mmCIF file of C-alpha atoms in Angstrom:
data_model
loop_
_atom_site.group_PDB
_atom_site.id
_atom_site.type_symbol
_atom_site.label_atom_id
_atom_site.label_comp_id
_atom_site.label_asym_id
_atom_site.label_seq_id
_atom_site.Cartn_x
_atom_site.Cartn_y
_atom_site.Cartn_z
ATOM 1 C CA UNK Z 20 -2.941 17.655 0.543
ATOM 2 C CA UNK Z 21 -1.683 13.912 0.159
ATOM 3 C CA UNK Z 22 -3.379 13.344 4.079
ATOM 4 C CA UNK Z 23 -6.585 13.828 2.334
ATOM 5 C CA UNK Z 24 -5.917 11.858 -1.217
ATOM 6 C CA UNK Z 25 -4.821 9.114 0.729
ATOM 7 C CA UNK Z 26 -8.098 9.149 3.282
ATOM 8 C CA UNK Z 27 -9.537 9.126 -0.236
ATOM 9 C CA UNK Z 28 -8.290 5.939 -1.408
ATOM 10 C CA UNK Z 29 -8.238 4.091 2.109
ATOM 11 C CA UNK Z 30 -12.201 4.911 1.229
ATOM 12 C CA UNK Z 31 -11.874 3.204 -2.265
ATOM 13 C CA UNK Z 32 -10.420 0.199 -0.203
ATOM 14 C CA UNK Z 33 -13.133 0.023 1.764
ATOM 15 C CA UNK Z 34 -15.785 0.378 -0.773
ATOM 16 C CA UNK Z 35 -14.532 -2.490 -3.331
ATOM 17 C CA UNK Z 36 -14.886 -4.916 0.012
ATOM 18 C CA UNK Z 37 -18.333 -3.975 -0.262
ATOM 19 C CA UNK Z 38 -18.709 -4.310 -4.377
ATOM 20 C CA UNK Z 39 -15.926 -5.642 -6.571
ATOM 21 C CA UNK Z 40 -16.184 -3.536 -9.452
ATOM 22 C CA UNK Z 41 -17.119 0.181 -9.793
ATOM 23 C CA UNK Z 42 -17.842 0.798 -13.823
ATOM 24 C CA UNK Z 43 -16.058 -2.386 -14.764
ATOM 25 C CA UNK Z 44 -13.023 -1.570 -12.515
ATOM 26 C CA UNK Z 45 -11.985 -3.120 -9.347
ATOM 27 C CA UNK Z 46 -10.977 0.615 -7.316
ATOM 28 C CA UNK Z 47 -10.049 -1.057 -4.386
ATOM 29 C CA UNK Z 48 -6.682 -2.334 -6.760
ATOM 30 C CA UNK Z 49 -6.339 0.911 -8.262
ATOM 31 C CA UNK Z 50 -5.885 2.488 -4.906
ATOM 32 C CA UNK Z 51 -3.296 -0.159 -3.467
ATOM 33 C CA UNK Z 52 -1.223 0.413 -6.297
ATOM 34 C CA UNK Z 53 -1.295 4.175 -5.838
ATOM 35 C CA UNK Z 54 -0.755 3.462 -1.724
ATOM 36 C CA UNK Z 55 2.311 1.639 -3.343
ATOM 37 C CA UNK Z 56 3.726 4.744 -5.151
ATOM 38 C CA UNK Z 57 3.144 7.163 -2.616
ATOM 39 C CA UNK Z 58 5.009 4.742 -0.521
ATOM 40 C CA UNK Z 59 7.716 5.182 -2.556
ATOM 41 C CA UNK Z 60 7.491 8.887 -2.928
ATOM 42 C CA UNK Z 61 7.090 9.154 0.969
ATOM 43 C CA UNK Z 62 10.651 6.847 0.986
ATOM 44 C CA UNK Z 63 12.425 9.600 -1.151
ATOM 45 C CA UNK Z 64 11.616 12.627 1.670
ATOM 46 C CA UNK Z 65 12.553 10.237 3.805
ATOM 47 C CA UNK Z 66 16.143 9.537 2.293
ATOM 48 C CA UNK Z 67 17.122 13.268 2.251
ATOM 49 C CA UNK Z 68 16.155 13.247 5.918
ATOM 50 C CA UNK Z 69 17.319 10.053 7.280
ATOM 51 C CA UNK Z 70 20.595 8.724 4.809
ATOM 52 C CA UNK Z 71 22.165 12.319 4.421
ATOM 53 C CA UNK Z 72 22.514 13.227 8.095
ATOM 54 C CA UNK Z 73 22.411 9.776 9.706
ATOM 55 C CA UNK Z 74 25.337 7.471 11.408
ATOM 56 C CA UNK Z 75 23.587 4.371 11.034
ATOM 57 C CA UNK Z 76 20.999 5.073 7.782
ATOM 58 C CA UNK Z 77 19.851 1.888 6.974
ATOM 59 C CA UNK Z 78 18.758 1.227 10.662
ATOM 60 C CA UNK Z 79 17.401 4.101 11.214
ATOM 61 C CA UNK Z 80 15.643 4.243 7.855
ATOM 62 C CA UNK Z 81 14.054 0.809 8.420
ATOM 63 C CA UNK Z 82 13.118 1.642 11.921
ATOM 64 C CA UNK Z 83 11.244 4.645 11.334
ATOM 65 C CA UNK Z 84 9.298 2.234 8.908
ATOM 66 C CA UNK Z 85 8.253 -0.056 11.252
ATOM 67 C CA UNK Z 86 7.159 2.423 13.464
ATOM 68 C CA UNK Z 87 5.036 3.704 10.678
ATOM 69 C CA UNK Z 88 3.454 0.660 10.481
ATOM 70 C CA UNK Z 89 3.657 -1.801 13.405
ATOM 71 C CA UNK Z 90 1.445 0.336 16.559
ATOM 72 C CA UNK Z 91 -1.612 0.408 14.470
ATOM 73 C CA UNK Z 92 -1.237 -3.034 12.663
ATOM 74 C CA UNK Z 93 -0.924 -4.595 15.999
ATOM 75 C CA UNK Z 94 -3.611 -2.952 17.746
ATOM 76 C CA UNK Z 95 -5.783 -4.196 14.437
ATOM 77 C CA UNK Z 96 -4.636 -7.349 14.932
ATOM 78 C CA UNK Z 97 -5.493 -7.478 18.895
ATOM 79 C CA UNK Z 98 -9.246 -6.701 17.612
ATOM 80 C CA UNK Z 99 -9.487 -8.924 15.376
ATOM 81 C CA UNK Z 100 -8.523 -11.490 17.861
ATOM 82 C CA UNK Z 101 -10.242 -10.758 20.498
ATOM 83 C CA UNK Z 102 -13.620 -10.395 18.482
ATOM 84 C CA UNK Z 103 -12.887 -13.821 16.813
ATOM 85 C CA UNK Z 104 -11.835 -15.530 19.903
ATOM 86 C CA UNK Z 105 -14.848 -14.026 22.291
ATOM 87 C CA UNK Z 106 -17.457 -14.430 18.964
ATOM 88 C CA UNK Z 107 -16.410 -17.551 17.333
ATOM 89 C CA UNK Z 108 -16.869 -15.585 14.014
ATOM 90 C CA UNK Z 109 -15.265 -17.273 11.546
ATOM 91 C CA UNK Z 110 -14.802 -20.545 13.427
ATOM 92 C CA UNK Z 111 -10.827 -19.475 14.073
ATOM 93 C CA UNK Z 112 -8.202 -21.808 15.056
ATOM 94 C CA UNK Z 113 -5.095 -21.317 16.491
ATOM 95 C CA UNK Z 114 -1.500 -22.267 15.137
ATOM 96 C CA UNK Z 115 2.006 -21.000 16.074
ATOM 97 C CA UNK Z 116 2.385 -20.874 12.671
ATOM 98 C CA UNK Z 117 0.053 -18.440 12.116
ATOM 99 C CA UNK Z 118 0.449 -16.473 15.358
ATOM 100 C CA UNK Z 119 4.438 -15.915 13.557
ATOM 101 C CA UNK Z 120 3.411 -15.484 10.370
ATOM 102 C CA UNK Z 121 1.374 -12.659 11.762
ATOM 103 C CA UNK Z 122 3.551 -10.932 13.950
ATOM 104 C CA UNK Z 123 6.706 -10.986 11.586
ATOM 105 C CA UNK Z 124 3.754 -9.791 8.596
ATOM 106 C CA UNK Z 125 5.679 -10.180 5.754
ATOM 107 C CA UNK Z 126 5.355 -14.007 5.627
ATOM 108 C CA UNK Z 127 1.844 -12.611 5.098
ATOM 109 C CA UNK Z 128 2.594 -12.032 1.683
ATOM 110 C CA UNK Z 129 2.942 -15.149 0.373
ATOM 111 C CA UNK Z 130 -0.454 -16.539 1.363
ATOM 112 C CA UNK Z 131 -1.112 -18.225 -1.787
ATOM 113 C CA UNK Z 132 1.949 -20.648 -0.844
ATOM 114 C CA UNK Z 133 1.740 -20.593 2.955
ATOM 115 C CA UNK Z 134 -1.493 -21.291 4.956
ATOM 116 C CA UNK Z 135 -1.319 -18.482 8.002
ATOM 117 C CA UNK Z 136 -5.220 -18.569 7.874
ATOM 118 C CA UNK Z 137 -7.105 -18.494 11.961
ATOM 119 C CA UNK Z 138 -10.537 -18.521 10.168
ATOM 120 C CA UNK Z 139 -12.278 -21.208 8.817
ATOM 121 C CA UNK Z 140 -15.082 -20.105 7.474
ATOM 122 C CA UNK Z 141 -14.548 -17.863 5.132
ATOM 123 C CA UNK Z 142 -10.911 -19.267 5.263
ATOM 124 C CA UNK Z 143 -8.448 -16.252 6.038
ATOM 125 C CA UNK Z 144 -5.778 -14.761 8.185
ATOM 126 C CA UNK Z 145 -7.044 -12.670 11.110
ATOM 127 C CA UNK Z 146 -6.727 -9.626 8.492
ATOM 128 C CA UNK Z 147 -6.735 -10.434 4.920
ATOM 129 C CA UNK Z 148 -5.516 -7.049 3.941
ATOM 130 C CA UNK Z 149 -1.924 -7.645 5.517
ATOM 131 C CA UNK Z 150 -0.991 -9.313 2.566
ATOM 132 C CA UNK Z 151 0.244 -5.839 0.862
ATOM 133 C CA UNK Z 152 1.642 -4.708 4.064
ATOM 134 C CA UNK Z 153 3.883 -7.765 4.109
ATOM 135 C CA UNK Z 154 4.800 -6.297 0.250
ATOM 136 C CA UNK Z 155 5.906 -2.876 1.565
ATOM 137 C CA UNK Z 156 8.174 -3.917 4.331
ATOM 138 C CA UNK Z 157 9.989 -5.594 1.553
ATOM 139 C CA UNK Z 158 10.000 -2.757 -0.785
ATOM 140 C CA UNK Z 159 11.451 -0.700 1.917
ATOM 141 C CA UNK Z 160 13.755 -2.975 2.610
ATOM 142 C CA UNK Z 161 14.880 -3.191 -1.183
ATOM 143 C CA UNK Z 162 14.418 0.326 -1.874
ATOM 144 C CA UNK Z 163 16.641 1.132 1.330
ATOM 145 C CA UNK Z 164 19.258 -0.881 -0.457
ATOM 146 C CA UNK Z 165 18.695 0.947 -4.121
ATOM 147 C CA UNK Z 166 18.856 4.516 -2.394
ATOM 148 C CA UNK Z 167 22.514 3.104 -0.949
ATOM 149 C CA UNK Z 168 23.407 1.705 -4.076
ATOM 150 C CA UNK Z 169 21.432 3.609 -7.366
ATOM 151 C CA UNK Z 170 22.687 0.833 -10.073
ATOM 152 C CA UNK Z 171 21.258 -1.752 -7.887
ATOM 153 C CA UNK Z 172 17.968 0.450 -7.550
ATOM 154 C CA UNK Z 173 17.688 0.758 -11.622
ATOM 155 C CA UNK Z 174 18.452 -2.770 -11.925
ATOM 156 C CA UNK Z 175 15.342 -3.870 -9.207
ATOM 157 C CA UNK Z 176 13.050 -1.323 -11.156
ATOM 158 C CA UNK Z 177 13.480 -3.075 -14.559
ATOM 159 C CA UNK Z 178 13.454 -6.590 -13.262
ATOM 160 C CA UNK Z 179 10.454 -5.741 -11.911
ATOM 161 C CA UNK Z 180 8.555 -4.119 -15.082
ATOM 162 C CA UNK Z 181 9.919 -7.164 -16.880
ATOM 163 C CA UNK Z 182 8.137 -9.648 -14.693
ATOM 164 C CA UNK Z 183 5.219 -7.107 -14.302
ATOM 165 C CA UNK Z 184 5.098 -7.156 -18.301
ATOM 166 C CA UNK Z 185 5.537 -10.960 -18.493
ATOM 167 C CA UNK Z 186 2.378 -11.282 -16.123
ATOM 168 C CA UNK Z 187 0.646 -8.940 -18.019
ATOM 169 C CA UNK Z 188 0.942 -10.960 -21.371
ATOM 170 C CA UNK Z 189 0.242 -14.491 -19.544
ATOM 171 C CA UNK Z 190 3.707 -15.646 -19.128
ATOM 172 C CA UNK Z 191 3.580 -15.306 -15.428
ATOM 173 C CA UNK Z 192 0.474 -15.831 -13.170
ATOM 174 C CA UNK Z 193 -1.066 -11.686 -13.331
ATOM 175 C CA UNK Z 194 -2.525 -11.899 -9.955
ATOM 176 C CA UNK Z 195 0.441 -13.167 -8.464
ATOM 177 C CA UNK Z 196 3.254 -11.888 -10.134
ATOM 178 C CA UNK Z 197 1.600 -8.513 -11.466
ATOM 179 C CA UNK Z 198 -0.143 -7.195 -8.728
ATOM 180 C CA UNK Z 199 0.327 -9.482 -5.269
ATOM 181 C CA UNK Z 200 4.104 -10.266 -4.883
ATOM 182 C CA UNK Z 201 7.507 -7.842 -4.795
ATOM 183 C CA UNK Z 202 8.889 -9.312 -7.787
ATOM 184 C CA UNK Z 203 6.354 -7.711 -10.123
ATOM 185 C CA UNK Z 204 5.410 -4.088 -8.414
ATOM 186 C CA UNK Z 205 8.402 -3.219 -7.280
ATOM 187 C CA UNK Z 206 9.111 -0.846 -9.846
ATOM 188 C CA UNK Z 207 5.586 1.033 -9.199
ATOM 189 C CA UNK Z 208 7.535 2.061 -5.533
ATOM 190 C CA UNK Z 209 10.754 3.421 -7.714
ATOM 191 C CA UNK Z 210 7.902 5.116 -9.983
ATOM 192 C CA UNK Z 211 6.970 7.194 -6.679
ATOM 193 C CA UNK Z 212 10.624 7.628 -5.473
ATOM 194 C CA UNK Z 213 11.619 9.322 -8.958
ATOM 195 C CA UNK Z 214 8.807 11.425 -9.055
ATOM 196 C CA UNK Z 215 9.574 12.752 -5.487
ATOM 197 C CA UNK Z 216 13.865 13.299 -6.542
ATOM 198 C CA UNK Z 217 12.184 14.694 -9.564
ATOM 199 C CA UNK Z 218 9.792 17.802 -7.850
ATOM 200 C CA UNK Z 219 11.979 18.269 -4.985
ATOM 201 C CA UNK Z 220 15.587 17.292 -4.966
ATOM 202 C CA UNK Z 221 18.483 18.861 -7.285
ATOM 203 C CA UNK Z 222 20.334 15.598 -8.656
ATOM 204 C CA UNK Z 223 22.691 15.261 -11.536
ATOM 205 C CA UNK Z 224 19.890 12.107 -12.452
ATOM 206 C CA UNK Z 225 16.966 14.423 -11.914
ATOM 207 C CA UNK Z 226 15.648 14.178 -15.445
ATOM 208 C CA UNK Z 227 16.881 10.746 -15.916
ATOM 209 C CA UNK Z 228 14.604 9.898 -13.285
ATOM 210 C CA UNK Z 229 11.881 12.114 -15.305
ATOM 211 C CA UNK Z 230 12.274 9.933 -18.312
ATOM 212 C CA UNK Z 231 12.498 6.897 -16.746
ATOM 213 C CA UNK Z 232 8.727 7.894 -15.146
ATOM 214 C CA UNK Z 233 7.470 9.177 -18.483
ATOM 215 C CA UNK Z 234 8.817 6.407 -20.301
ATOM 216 C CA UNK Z 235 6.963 3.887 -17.876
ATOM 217 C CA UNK Z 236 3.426 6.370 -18.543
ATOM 218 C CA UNK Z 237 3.724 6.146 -22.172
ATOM 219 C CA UNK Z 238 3.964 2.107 -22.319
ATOM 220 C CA UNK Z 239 1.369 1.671 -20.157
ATOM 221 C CA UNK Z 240 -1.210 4.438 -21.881
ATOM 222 C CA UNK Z 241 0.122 2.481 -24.671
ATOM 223 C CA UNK Z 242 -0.948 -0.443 -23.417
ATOM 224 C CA UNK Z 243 -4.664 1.013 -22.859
ATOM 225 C CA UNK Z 244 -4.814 1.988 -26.381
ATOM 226 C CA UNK Z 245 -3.574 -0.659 -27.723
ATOM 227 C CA UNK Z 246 -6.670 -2.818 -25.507
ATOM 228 C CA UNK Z 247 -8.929 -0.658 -26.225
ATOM 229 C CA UNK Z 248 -8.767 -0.331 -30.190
ATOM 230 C CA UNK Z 249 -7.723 -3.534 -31.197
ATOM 231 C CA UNK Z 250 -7.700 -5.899 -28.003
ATOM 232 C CA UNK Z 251 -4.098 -7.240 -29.679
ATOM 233 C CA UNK Z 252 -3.242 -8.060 -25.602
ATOM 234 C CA UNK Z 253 -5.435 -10.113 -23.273
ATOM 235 C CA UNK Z 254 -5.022 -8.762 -19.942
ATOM 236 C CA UNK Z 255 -4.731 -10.736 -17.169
ATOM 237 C CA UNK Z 256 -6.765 -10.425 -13.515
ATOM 238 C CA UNK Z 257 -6.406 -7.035 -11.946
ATOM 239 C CA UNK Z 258 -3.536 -5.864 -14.917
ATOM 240 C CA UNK Z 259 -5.854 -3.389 -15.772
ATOM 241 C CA UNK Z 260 -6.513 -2.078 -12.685
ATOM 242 C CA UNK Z 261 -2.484 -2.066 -12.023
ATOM 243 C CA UNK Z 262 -1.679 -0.595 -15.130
ATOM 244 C CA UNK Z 263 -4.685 2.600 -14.684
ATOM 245 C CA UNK Z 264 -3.261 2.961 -11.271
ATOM 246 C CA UNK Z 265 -0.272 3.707 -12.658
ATOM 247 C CA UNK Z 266 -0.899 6.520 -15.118
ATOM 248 C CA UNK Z 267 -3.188 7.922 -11.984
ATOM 249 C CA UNK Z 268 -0.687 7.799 -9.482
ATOM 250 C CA UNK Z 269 1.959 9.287 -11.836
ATOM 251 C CA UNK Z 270 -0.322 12.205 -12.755
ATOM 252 C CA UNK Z 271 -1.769 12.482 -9.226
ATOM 253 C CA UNK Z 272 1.549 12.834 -7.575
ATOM 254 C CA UNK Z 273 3.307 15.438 -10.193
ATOM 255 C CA UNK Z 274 -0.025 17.577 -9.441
ATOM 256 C CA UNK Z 275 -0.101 17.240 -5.341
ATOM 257 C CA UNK Z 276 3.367 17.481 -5.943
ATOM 258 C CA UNK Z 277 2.986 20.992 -7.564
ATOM 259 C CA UNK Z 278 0.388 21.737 -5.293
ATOM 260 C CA UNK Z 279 1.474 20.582 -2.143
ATOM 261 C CA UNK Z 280 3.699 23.691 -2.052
ATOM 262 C CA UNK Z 281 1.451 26.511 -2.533
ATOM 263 C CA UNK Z 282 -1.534 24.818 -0.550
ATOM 264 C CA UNK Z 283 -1.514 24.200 2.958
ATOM 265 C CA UNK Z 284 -4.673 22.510 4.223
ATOM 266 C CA UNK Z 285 -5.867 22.148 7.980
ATOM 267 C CA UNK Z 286 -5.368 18.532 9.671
ATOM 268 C CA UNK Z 287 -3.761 17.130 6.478
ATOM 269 C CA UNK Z 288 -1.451 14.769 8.925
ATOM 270 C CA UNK Z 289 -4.464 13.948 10.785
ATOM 271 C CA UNK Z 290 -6.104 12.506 7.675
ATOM 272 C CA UNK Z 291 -3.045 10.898 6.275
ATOM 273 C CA UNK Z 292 -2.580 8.930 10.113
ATOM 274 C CA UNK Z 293 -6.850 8.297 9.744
ATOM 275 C CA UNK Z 294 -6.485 6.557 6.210
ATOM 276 C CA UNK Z 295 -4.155 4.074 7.634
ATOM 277 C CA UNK Z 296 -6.635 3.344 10.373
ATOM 278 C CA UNK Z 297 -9.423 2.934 8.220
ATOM 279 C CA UNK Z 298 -7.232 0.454 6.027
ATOM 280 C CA UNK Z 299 -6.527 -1.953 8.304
ATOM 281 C CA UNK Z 300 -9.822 -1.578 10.251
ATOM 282 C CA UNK Z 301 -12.843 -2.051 7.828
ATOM 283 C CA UNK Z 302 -12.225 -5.602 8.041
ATOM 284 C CA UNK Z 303 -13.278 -6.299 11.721
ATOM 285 C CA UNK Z 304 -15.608 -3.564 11.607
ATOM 286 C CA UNK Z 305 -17.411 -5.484 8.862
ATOM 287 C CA UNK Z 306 -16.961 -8.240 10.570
ATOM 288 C CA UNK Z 307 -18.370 -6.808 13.916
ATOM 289 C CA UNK Z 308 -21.284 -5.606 12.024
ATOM 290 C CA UNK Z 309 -22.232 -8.609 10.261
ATOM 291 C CA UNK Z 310 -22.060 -10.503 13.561
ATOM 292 C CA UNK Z 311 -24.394 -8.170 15.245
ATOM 293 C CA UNK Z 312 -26.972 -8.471 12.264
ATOM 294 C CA UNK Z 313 -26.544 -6.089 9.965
ATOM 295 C CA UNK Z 314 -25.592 -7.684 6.999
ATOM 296 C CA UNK Z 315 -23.281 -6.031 4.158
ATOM 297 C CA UNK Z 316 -25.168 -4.647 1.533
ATOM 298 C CA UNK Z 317 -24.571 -1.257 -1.043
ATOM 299 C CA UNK Z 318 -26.721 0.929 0.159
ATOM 300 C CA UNK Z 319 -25.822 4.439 2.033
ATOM 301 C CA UNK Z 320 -26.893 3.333 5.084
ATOM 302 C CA UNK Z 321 -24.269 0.736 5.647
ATOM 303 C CA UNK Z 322 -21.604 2.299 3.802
ATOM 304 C CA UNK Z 323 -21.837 5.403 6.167
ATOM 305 C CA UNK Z 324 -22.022 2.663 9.257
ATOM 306 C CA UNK Z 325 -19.098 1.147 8.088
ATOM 307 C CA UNK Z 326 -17.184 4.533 7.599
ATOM 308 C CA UNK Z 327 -18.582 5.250 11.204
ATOM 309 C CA UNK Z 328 -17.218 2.333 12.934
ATOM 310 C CA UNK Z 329 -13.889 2.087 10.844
ATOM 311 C CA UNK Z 330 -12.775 5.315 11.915
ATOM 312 C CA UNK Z 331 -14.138 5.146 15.084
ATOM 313 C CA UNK Z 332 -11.774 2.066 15.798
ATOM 314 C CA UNK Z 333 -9.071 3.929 14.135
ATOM 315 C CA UNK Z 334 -8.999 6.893 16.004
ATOM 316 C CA UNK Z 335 -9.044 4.543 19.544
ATOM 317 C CA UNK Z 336 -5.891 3.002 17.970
ATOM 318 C CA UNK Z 337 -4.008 6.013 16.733
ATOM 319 C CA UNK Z 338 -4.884 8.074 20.017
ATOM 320 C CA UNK Z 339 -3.890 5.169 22.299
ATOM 321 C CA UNK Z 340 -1.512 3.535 20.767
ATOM 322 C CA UNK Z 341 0.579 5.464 17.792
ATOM 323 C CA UNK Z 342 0.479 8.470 19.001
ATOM 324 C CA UNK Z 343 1.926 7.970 22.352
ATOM 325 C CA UNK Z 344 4.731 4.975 20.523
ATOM 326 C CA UNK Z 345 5.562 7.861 18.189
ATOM 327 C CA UNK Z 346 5.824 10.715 20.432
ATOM 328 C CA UNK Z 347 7.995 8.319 22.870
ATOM 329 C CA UNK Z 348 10.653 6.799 20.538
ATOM 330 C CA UNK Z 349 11.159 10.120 18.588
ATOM 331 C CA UNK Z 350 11.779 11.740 22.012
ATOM 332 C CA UNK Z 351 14.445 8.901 21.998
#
């Protein structure tokens, strides 16, 4: 079932590129920050896989990561250049900075202190949704170090609420810190990892990793609460939308979780691979649309267009590109 939940939020993405807010909420953050935990839940099958049976873990671990990620990110990438280059859409110019900054994509991350932009006008990278796919390399990378070594892993995940919390109360820059760089959503990636040792795994810390979860859903409920009834905390930009992605996630993943084993649904991979491809293609296909005319607007008819040519681009990348990369190297 988590193929289709996660098609489900790549479609949240999509629509809050459309409209910012949905009933006073910005979706399109709520479902990053859920992407984030399931990333981290995905991590933990991973671990009992890959680090149990494995020579070289680490490698292989960070590897099968990439591998995850890179095919379709680069074959995004290649349309979006070619369409800007061929169009002049955007006015783009061309920098070896940027061309690096794109290709290694977690410099990508830290956009708000590096210019990797190639369009002018609106001034942006080639994809301005890399930005959080620069932020999960790293949390695999530092979650592949906590799974090695679990004190490091507990010390990560409350540095991280710390400077989450610190961002939250205005300390720390919220956009930044609490939603757009590792430092502050790091822990949201454990969040998913514990839940997944929680359902699945039998671990002397499996309900230390239960508390540790329910501990983090009864601050931030508490935090709601406390907003709502006597607005005693001024959240910062997109806290709120962090902090109800959160409690979501947490209660969305212990329920698939539940569920995932007694319910088997057809072509559940296939949507799983799909939402990926409709993440990182919406852009140019808005893009591609507003060039030939039609021009972005809420209404059905261009959501549904949108949806159309999004997956349409998808499916030309995972058929041609990730499927064949995948099949190949695992054959390896």
């Amino acid at each position: 079932m988590f193929g289709y939940f996660r098609f489900f939020l790549a479609f949240c993405v999509l629509l809050s590129h459309i409209q910012n807010n949905y009933w006073g909420i910005n979706i399109g953050v709520v479902s990053v920050i859920i992407f984030y935990m399931l990333a981290g839940f995905v991590v933990s099958g991973l671990f009992h896989k890959i680090f149990i049976v494995k020579t070289h873990p680490f490698y292989d671990f960070f590897c099968d990561r990439i591998l995850r990620i890179y095919p379709l990110y680069a074959f995004a990438l290649v349309v979006c250049a070619i369409f800007v280059f061929i169009s002049n859409y955007g006015m783009p110019h061309f920098s070896w900075k940027a061309f690096f900054g794109h290709i290694f994509i977690i410099p990508l991350n830290y956009y708000m202190f590096f210019d990797w932009s190639v369009l002018q006008s609106p001034k942006s990278e080639l994809n301005h949704l890399t930005w959080s796919l620069g932020l999960e390399l790293q949390a695999y990378l530092l979650l592949g170090l906590g799974i090695m070594f679990k004190r490091l892993l507990w010390l990560l995940f409350g540095l991280s609420l710390l400077v989450f919390i610190a961002s939250v109360f205005g300390v720390l820059d919220s956009d930044i810190f609490g939603y757009r760089l590792i430092f502050g959503v790091f822990f949201i990636f454990v969040i998913g990892y514990f839940i997944e040792c929680f359902l699945f795994r039998k671990t002397k810390e499996k309900w230390r990793y239960f508390w540790g979860v329910f501990f983090i859903f009864c601050l931030f409920v508490g935090f709601v609460f406390v907003q709502q009834k006597w607005h005693l905390v001024t959240l910062g930009v997109h806290s709120r939308e962090v902090i109800l992605g959160v409690i979501l996630g947490i209660l969305a993943l212990f329920c698939l979780g539940k569920l995932n084993k007694k319910i088997k649904i057809p072509y559940n991979s296939f949507f799983g691979a799909l939402s990926y491809g409709i993440f990182l293609t919406h852009t140019p296909s808005m893009w591609i649309l507003d060039y030939l005319g039609v021009k972005q607007s809420t209404s059905f008819g261009y959501i549904f267009t949108l949806l159309i040519c999004s997956i349409l681009l998808a499916l030309i990348g995972i058929f041609t590109i990730e499927s064949p990369l995948q099949s190949y190297f695992r054959r390896k």
